[in-house]
Coordinates of N, CA and C in Angstrom, one line a residue:
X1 N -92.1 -72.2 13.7 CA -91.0 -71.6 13.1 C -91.2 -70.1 13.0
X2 N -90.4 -69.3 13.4 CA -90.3 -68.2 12.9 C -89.2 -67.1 12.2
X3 N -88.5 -68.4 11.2 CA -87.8 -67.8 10.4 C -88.1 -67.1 8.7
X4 N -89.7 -66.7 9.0 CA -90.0 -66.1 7.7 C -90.6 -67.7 6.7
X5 N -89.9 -68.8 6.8 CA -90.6 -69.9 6.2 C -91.4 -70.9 6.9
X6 N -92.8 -70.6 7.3 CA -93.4 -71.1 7.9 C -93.6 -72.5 7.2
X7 N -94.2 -73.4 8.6 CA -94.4 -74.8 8.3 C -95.9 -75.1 8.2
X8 N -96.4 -75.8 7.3 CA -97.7 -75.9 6.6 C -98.3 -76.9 7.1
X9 N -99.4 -77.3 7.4 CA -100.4 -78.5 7.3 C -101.5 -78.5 6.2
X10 N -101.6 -79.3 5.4 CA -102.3 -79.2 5.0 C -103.3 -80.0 4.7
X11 N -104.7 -80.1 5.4 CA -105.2 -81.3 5.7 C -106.6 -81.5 4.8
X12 N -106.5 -82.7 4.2 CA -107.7 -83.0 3.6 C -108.3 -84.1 3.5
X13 N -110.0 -83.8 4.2 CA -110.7 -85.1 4.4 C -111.1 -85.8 3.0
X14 N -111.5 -87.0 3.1 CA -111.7 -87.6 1.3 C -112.8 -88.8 1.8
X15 N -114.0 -88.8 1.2 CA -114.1 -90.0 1.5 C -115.0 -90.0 -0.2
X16 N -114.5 -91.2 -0.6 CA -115.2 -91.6 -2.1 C -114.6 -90.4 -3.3
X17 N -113.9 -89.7 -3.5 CA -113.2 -89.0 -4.2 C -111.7 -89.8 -4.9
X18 N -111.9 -90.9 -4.9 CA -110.8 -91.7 -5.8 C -110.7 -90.9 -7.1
X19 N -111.6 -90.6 -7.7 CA -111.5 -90.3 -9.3 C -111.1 -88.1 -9.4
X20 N -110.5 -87.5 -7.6 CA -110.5 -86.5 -8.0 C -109.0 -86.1 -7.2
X21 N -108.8 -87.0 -6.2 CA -107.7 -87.2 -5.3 C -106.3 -87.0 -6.2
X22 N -105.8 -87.0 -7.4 CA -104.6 -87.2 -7.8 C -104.4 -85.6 -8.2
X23 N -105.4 -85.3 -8.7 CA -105.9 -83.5 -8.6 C -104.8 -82.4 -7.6
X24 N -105.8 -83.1 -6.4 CA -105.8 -82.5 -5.4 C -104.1 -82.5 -4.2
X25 N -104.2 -83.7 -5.3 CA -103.0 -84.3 -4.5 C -101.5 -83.2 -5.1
X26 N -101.9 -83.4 -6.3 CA -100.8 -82.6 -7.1 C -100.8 -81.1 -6.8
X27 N -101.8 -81.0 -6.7 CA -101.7 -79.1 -6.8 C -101.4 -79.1 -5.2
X28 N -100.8 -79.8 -4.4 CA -100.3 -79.4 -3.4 C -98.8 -79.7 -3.3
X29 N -98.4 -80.9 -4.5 CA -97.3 -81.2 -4.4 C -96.3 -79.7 -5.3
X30 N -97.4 -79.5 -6.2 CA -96.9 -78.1 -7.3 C -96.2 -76.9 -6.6
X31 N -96.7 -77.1 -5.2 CA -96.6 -75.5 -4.6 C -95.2 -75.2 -4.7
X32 N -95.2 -74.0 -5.0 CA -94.0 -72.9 -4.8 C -93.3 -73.4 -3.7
X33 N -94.0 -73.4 -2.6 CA -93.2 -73.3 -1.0 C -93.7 -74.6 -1.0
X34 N -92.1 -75.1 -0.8 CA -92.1 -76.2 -0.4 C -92.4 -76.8 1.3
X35 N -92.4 -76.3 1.9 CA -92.3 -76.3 4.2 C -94.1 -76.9 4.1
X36 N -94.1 -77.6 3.9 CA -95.6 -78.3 3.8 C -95.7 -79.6 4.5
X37 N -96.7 -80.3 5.3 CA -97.3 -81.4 4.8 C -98.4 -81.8 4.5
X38 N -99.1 -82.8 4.1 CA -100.1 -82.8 3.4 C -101.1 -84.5 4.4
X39 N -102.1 -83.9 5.6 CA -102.5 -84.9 6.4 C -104.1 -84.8 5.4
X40 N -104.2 -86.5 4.7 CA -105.0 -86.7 4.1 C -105.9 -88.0 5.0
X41 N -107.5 -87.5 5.4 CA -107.9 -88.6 6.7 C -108.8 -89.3 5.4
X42 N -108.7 -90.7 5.6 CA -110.3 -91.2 4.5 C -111.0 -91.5 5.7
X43 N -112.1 -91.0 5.3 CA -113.9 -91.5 6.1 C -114.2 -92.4 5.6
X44 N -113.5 -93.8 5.7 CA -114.1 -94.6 5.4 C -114.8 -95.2 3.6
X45 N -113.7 -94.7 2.9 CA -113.9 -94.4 1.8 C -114.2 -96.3 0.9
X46 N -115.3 -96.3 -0.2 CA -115.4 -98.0 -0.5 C -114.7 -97.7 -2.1
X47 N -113.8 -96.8 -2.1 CA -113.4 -96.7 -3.7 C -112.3 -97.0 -3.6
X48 N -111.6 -96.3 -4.8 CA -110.3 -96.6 -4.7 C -109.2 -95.4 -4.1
X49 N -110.0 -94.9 -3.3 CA -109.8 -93.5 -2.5 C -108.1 -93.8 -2.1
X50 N -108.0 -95.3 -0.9 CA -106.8 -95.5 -0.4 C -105.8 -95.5 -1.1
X51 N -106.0 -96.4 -2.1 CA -104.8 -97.0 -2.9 C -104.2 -95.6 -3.7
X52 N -105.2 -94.5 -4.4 CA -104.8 -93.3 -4.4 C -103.8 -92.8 -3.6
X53 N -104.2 -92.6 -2.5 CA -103.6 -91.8 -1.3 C -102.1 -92.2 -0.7
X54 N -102.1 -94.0 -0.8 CA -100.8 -94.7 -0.9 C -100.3 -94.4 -1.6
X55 N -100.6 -94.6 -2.8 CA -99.4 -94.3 -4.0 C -98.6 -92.9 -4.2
X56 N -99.4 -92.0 -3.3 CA -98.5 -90.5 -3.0 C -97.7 -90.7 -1.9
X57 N -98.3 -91.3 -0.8 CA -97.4 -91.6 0.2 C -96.1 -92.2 0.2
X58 N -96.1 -93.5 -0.8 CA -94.8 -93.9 -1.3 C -93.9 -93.1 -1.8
X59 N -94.2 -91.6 -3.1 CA -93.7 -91.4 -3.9 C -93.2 -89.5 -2.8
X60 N -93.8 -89.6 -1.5 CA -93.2 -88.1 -1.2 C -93.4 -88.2 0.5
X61 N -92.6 -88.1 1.1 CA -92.9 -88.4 2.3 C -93.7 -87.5 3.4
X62 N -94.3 -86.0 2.9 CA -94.7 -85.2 3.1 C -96.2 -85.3 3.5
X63 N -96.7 -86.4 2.9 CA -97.9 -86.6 2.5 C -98.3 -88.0 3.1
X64 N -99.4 -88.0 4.2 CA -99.6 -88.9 4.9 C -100.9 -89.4 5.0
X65 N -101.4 -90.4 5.3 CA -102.6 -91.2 5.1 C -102.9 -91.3 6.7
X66 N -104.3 -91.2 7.0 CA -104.7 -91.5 8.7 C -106.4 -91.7 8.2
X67 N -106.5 -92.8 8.7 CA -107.9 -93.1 8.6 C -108.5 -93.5 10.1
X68 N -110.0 -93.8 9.9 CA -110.4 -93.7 11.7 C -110.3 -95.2 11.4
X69 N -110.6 -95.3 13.1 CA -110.2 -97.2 14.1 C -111.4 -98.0 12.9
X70 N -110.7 -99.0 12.3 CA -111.4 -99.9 11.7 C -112.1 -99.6 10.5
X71 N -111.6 -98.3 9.5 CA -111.9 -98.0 8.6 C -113.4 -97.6 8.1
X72 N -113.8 -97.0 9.6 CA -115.4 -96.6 9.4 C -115.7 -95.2 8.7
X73 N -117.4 -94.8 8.0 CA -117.4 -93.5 8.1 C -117.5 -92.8 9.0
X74 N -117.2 -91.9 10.0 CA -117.7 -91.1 10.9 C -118.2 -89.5 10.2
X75 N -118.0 -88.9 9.2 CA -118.7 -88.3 8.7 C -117.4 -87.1 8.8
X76 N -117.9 -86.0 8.2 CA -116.9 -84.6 8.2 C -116.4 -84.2 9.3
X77 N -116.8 -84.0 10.3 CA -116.5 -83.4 11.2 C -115.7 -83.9 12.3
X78 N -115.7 -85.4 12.4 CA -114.8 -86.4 13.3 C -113.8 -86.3 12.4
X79 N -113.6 -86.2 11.0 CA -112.7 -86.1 9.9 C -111.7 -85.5 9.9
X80 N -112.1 -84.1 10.0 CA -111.5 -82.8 10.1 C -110.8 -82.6 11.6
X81 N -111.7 -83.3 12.3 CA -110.8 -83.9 13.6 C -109.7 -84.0 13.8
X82 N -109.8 -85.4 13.4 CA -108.2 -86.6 13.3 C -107.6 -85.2 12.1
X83 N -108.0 -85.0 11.3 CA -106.7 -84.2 10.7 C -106.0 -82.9 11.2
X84 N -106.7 -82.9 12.4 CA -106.4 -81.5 12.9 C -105.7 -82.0 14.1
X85 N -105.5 -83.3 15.1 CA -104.8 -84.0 15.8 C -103.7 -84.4 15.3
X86 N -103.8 -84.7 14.0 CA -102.5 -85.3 13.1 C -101.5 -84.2 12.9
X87 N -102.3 -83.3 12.7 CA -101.2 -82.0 11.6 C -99.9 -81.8 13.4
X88 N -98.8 -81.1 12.8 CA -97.7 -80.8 12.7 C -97.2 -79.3 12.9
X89 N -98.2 -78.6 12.3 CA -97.8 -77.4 12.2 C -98.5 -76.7 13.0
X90 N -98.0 -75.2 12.8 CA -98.5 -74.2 13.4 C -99.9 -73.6 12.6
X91 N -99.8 -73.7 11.0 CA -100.9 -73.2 10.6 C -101.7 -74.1 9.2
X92 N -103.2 -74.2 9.5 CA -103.4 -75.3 9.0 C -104.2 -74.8 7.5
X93 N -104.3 -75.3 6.5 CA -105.4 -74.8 5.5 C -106.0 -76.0 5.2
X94 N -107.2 -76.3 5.1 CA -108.1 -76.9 4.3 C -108.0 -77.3 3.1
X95 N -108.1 -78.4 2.8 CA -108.5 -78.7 1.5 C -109.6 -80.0 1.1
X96 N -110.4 -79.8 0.1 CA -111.1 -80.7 0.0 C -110.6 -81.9 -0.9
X97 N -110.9 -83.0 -1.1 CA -110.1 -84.0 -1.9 C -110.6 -83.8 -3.4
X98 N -111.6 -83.2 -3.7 CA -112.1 -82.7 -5.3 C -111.6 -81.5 -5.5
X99 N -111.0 -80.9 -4.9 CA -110.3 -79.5 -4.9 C -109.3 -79.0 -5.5
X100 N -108.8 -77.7 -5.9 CA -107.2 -77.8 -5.9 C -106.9 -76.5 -5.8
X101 N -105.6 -76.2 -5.3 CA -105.0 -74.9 -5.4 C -104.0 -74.4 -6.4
X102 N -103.8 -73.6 -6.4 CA -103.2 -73.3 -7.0 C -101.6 -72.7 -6.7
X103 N -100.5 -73.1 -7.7 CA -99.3 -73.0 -7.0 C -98.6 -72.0 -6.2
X104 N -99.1 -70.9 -6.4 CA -98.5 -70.1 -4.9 C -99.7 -69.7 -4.2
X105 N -100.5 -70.6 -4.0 CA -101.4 -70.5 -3.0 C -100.9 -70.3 -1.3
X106 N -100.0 -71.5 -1.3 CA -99.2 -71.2 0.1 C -98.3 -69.7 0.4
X107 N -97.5 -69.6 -0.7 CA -96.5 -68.4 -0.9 C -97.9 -67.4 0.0
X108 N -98.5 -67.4 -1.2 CA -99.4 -66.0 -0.3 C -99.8 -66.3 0.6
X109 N -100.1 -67.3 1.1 CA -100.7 -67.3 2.6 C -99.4 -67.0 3.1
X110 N -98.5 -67.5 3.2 CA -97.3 -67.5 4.0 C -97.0 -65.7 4.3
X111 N -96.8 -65.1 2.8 CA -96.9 -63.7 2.4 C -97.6 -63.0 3.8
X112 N -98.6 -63.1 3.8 CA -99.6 -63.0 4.5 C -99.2 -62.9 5.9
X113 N -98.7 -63.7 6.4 CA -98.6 -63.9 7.8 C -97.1 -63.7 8.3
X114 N -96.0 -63.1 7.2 CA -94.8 -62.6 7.7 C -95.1 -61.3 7.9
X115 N -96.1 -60.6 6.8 CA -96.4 -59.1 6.6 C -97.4 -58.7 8.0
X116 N -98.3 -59.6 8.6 CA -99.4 -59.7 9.4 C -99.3 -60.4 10.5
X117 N -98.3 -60.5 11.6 CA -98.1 -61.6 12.5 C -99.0 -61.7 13.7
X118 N -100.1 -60.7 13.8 CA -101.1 -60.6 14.9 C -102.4 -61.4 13.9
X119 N -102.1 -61.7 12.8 CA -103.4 -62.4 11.9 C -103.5 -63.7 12.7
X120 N -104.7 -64.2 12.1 CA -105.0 -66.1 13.0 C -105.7 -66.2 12.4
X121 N -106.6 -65.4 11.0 CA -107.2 -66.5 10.3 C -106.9 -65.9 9.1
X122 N -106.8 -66.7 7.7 CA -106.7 -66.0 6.6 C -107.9 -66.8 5.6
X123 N -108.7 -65.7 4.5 CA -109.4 -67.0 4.0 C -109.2 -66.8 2.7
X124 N -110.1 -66.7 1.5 CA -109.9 -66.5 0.8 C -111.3 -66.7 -0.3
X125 N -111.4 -66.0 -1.9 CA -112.3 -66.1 -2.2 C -112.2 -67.6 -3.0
X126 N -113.3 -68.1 -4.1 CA -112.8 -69.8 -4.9 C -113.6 -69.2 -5.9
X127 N -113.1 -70.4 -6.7 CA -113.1 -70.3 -8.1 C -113.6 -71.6 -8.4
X128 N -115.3 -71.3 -8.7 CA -116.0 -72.6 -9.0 C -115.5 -73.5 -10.6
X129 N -115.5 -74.5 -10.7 CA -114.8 -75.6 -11.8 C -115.7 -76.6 -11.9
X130 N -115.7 -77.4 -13.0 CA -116.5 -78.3 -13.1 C -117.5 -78.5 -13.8
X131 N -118.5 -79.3 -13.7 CA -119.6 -79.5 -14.6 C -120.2 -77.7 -14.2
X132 N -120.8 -77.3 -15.5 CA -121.6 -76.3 -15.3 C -122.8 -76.1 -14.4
X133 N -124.0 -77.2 -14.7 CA -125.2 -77.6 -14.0 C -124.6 -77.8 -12.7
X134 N -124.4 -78.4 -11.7 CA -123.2 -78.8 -10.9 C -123.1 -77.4 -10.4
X135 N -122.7 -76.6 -11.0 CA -122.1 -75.2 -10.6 C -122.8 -74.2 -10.2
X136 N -124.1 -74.3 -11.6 CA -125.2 -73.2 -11.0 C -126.2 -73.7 -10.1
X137 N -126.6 -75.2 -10.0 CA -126.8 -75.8 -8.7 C -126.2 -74.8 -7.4
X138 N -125.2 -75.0 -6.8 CA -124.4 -74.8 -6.2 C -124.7 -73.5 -6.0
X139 N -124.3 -72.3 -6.8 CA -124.4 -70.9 -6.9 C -125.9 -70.5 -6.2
X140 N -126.7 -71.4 -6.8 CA -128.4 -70.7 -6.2 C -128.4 -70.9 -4.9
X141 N -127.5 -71.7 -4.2 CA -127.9 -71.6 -2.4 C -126.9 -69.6 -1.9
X142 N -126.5 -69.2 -3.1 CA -125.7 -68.2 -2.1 C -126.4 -67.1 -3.0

């Protein structure tokens, strides 16, 4: 599309994140800009990951479920695969299934690439959440 309202993909691998998925799920449904979809792959998740992921799928059609042949793990990277075969769009953003964004997260990216049309990658800084320990864990690898 290039009428100023770009069309979104937004893909997020999940595997065992049942208890963070409804999070992640929402703060995509929240967005400002609506021209989205939302390709969620499970790696083979033993939780209650799917049934999560159905219950959005019923309730928004935007938001799609694709898992690999026979419900195996194949790990992040075959993950991020299929979600990147699946998507739709012209520009994809990341997301993790413990994650979330925030609601004009898309707007600005979008912002972004009406004001910058020779761009092709956009990133951005995050904003750690969560257990604290957990966090400064995390912090000492950077």
């Amino acid at each position: 599309m290039n009428n100023g309202n770009h069309f979104v993909s937004v893909i997020c691998p999940c595997y065992n994140h049942g208890k963070y998925l409804a999070e992640a799920i929402l703060s995509v449904i929240s967005q400002t800009e609506k021209n989205w979809e939302m390709i969620i792959v499970d790696d083979g998740s033993t939780d209650n990951s799917v049934e999560v992921i159905k219950s959005y799928c019923r309730r928004d059609s935007r938001i799609k479920l694709f898992q690999h042949e026979g419900c195996v793990n194949k790990g992040l990277a075959e993950t991020l695969k299929l979600g990147i075969e699946k998507a739709q769009a012209q520009w994809l953003v990341f997301l993790e299934s413990d994650d979330m964004i925030t609601p004009d997260y898309l707007s600005e990216k979008i912002e972004v690439i009406n004001r910058y049309p020779q761009v092709n990658l956009i990133f951005n800084d995050v904003e750690m959440f969560g257990e604290q320990s957990v966090i400064e864990k995390y912090k000492s690898y950077y």
